[in-house]
Amino acid sequence: MTQRLFACLLVLSSCICAQHRVDSQNLYQRIICVVPMVGSGTPSDPKRPQYAPWPPSRSRAGIIAFSHQVSDDGQHALVEFIALDRSAFQAIFNDKSIKVFEKGKDNIGDVVNELKKYIP
């Protein structure tokens, strides 16, 4: 009986260890958008994309990360914002001047066509 129990536990533990980790690109909510650059360029007010959190916060309630590429004219930034939940993007969704693409919901071709307007 003990040998069977040990064998069952061994088989089950091998199944648990065989699970793959979720790719970090799929863990959080992500949006891609083009936003204006804001800030004066001083240490206390650096140039950054609009809606990018400044100063950085330890709270994980809002936008927790972003990456951006400044457009050729320097007036806009192509940005990927990352948050734990979709509600952190509410201010961006409410801004009708910004075209927002959600990862996994929008067609990649539409995203590329919109971004090409800013970086040839």
PDB file of C-alpha atoms in Angstrom:
ATOM      1  CA  MET A   1       0.000   0.000   0.000  1.00  0.00           C
ATOM      2  CA  THR A   2       2.790   2.415   0.890  1.00  0.00           C
ATOM      3  CA  GLN A   3       4.598   1.631  -2.347  1.00  0.00           C
ATOM      4  CA  ARG A   4       1.485   2.409  -4.402  1.00  0.00           C
ATOM      5  CA  LEU A   5       0.960   5.673  -2.561  1.00  0.00           C
ATOM      6  CA  PHE A   6       4.591   6.623  -3.135  1.00  0.00           C
ATOM      7  CA  ALA A   7       4.289   5.732  -6.837  1.00  0.00           C
ATOM      8  CA  CYS A   8       1.125   7.841  -7.192  1.00  0.00           C
ATOM      9  CA  LEU A   9       2.766  10.811  -5.489  1.00  0.00           C
ATOM     10  CA  LEU A  10       5.801  10.459  -7.726  1.00  0.00           C
ATOM     11  CA  VAL A  11       3.648  10.448 -10.875  1.00  0.00           C
ATOM     12  CA  LEU A  12       1.567  13.424  -9.712  1.00  0.00           C
ATOM     13  CA  SER A  13       4.620  15.455  -8.744  1.00  0.00           C
ATOM     14  CA  SER A  14       6.145  14.910 -12.181  1.00  0.00           C
ATOM     15  CA  CYS A  15       2.951  16.277 -13.770  1.00  0.00           C
ATOM     16  CA  ILE A  16       3.061  19.396 -11.624  1.00  0.00           C
ATOM     17  CA  CYS A  17       6.692  20.086 -12.460  1.00  0.00           C
ATOM     18  CA  ALA A  18       5.996  19.673 -16.170  1.00  0.00           C
ATOM     19  CA  GLN A  19       3.715  22.717 -16.385  1.00  0.00           C
ATOM     20  CA  HIS A  20       5.121  25.606 -18.386  1.00  0.00           C
ATOM     21  CA  ARG A  21       5.278  29.079 -16.942  1.00  0.00           C
ATOM     22  CA  VAL A  22       3.143  31.768 -18.518  1.00  0.00           C
ATOM     23  CA  ASP A  23       5.115  34.017 -20.844  1.00  0.00           C
ATOM     24  CA  SER A  24       5.641  37.406 -19.175  1.00  0.00           C
ATOM     25  CA  GLN A  25       4.197  39.123 -22.256  1.00  0.00           C
ATOM     26  CA  ASN A  26       0.836  37.547 -21.437  1.00  0.00           C
ATOM     27  CA  LEU A  27       0.684  38.199 -17.689  1.00  0.00           C
ATOM     28  CA  TYR A  28      -0.706  41.734 -17.543  1.00  0.00           C
ATOM     29  CA  GLN A  29      -3.090  44.028 -19.414  1.00  0.00           C
ATOM     30  CA  ARG A  30      -1.347  45.853 -22.251  1.00  0.00           C
ATOM     31  CA  ILE A  31      -2.328  48.617 -24.637  1.00  0.00           C
ATOM     32  CA  ILE A  32      -0.478  50.288 -27.481  1.00  0.00           C
ATOM     33  CA  CYS A  33      -1.187  53.893 -28.408  1.00  0.00           C
ATOM     34  CA  VAL A  34       0.293  57.107 -29.770  1.00  0.00           C
ATOM     35  CA  VAL A  35       0.302  59.918 -27.220  1.00  0.00           C
ATOM     36  CA  PRO A  36       1.815  63.419 -27.132  1.00  0.00           C
ATOM     37  CA  MET A  37       5.098  64.033 -25.345  1.00  0.00           C
ATOM     38  CA  VAL A  38       4.788  66.140 -22.184  1.00  0.00           C
ATOM     39  CA  GLY A  39       7.230  67.662 -19.704  1.00  0.00           C
ATOM     40  CA  SER A  40       9.705  70.510 -19.847  1.00  0.00           C
ATOM     41  CA  GLY A  41      12.844  68.382 -19.936  1.00  0.00           C
ATOM     42  CA  THR A  42      14.093  69.311 -16.467  1.00  0.00           C
ATOM     43  CA  PRO A  43      15.058  66.730 -13.825  1.00  0.00           C
ATOM     44  CA  SER A  44      11.878  67.492 -11.881  1.00  0.00           C
ATOM     45  CA  ASP A  45       9.691  67.377 -15.034  1.00  0.00           C
ATOM     46  CA  PRO A  46      11.342  65.103 -17.627  1.00  0.00           C
ATOM     47  CA  LYS A  47      10.044  64.736 -21.162  1.00  0.00           C
ATOM     48  CA  ARG A  48       7.868  61.646 -21.207  1.00  0.00           C
ATOM     49  CA  PRO A  49       4.777  60.276 -22.940  1.00  0.00           C
ATOM     50  CA  GLN A  50       1.470  61.609 -21.686  1.00  0.00           C
ATOM     51  CA  TYR A  51      -0.096  59.242 -19.100  1.00  0.00           C
ATOM     52  CA  ALA A  52       3.321  57.790 -18.237  1.00  0.00           C
ATOM     53  CA  PRO A  53       3.504  57.687 -14.441  1.00  0.00           C
ATOM     54  CA  TRP A  54       5.746  60.382 -12.969  1.00  0.00           C
ATOM     55  CA  PRO A  55       7.175  60.297 -10.397  1.00  0.00           C
ATOM     56  CA  PRO A  56       7.464  56.512 -10.310  1.00  0.00           C
ATOM     57  CA  SER A  57       5.182  54.923  -7.733  1.00  0.00           C
ATOM     58  CA  ARG A  58       5.585  51.783  -5.661  1.00  0.00           C
ATOM     59  CA  SER A  59       1.836  51.224  -5.862  1.00  0.00           C
ATOM     60  CA  ARG A  60       0.757  48.566  -8.337  1.00  0.00           C
ATOM     61  CA  ALA A  61      -2.753  49.995  -8.658  1.00  0.00           C
ATOM     62  CA  GLY A  62      -2.164  52.045 -11.813  1.00  0.00           C
ATOM     63  CA  ILE A  63       0.169  51.738 -14.765  1.00  0.00           C
ATOM     64  CA  ILE A  64       3.100  49.645 -13.570  1.00  0.00           C
ATOM     65  CA  ALA A  65       5.348  49.919 -16.635  1.00  0.00           C
ATOM     66  CA  PHE A  66       5.631  51.443 -20.066  1.00  0.00           C
ATOM     67  CA  SER A  67       7.993  51.428 -23.009  1.00  0.00           C
ATOM     68  CA  HIS A  68       8.028  54.038 -25.730  1.00  0.00           C
ATOM     69  CA  GLN A  69       9.622  55.173 -28.960  1.00  0.00           C
ATOM     70  CA  VAL A  70       9.615  58.895 -29.764  1.00  0.00           C
ATOM     71  CA  SER A  71       8.280  59.764 -33.218  1.00  0.00           C
ATOM     72  CA  ASP A  72      10.487  61.432 -35.815  1.00  0.00           C
ATOM     73  CA  ASP A  73       8.993  64.872 -35.130  1.00  0.00           C
ATOM     74  CA  GLY A  74       9.603  64.519 -31.371  1.00  0.00           C
ATOM     75  CA  GLN A  75       6.037  65.563 -30.572  1.00  0.00           C
ATOM     76  CA  HIS A  76       4.508  62.097 -30.116  1.00  0.00           C
ATOM     77  CA  ALA A  77       5.499  58.758 -28.635  1.00  0.00           C
ATOM     78  CA  LEU A  78       4.456  55.239 -29.577  1.00  0.00           C
ATOM     79  CA  VAL A  79       3.823  53.658 -26.184  1.00  0.00           C
ATOM     80  CA  GLU A  80       3.010  50.281 -24.696  1.00  0.00           C
ATOM     81  CA  PHE A  81       1.426  50.713 -21.261  1.00  0.00           C
ATOM     82  CA  ILE A  82       1.245  47.768 -18.842  1.00  0.00           C
ATOM     83  CA  ALA A  83      -1.063  47.419 -15.840  1.00  0.00           C
ATOM     84  CA  LEU A  84      -2.404  44.696 -13.585  1.00  0.00           C
ATOM     85  CA  ASP A  85      -5.984  45.393 -14.631  1.00  0.00           C
ATOM     86  CA  ARG A  86      -7.789  47.217 -17.412  1.00  0.00           C
ATOM     87  CA  SER A  87      -9.227  49.892 -15.106  1.00  0.00           C
ATOM     88  CA  ALA A  88      -5.786  51.526 -14.848  1.00  0.00           C
ATOM     89  CA  PHE A  89      -6.178  52.639 -18.481  1.00  0.00           C
ATOM     90  CA  GLN A  90      -9.526  54.382 -17.959  1.00  0.00           C
ATOM     91  CA  ALA A  91      -8.106  57.903 -18.432  1.00  0.00           C
ATOM     92  CA  ILE A  92      -6.507  56.833 -21.718  1.00  0.00           C
ATOM     93  CA  PHE A  93      -9.710  55.147 -22.938  1.00  0.00           C
ATOM     94  CA  ASN A  94     -11.684  58.317 -22.101  1.00  0.00           C
ATOM     95  CA  ASP A  95      -9.325  60.531 -24.143  1.00  0.00           C
ATOM     96  CA  LYS A  96     -10.963  60.506 -27.587  1.00  0.00           C
ATOM     97  CA  SER A  97      -7.912  62.112 -29.241  1.00  0.00           C
ATOM     98  CA  ILE A  98      -5.880  58.928 -28.674  1.00  0.00           C
ATOM     99  CA  LYS A  99      -6.242  55.790 -30.783  1.00  0.00           C
ATOM    100  CA  VAL A 100      -5.856  52.817 -28.430  1.00  0.00           C
ATOM    101  CA  PHE A 101      -5.101  49.221 -29.401  1.00  0.00           C
ATOM    102  CA  GLU A 102      -5.527  46.406 -26.895  1.00  0.00           C
ATOM    103  CA  LYS A 103      -3.250  43.411 -27.082  1.00  0.00           C
ATOM    104  CA  GLY A 104      -5.179  40.339 -28.168  1.00  0.00           C
ATOM    105  CA  LYS A 105      -8.271  42.284 -29.261  1.00  0.00           C
ATOM    106  CA  ASP A 106      -7.129  44.400 -32.203  1.00  0.00           C
ATOM    107  CA  ASN A 107      -5.760  43.261 -35.540  1.00  0.00           C
ATOM    108  CA  ILE A 108      -1.971  43.624 -35.791  1.00  0.00           C
ATOM    109  CA  GLY A 109      -2.349  45.072 -39.302  1.00  0.00           C
ATOM    110  CA  ASP A 110      -4.463  47.937 -37.951  1.00  0.00           C
ATOM    111  CA  VAL A 111      -1.846  48.655 -35.294  1.00  0.00           C
ATOM    112  CA  VAL A 112       1.000  48.716 -37.826  1.00  0.00           C
ATOM    113  CA  ASN A 113      -0.914  51.002 -40.215  1.00  0.00           C
ATOM    114  CA  GLU A 114      -1.631  53.499 -37.441  1.00  0.00           C
ATOM    115  CA  LEU A 115       1.946  53.496 -36.144  1.00  0.00           C
ATOM    116  CA  LYS A 116       3.424  53.992 -39.630  1.00  0.00           C
ATOM    117  CA  LYS A 117       1.844  57.455 -39.676  1.00  0.00           C
ATOM    118  CA  TYR A 118       4.314  58.543 -37.010  1.00  0.00           C
ATOM    119  CA  ILE A 119       7.458  56.610 -37.924  1.00  0.00           C
ATOM    120  CA  PRO A 120       8.010  56.150 -41.679  1.00  0.00           C
TER     121      PRO A 120
END
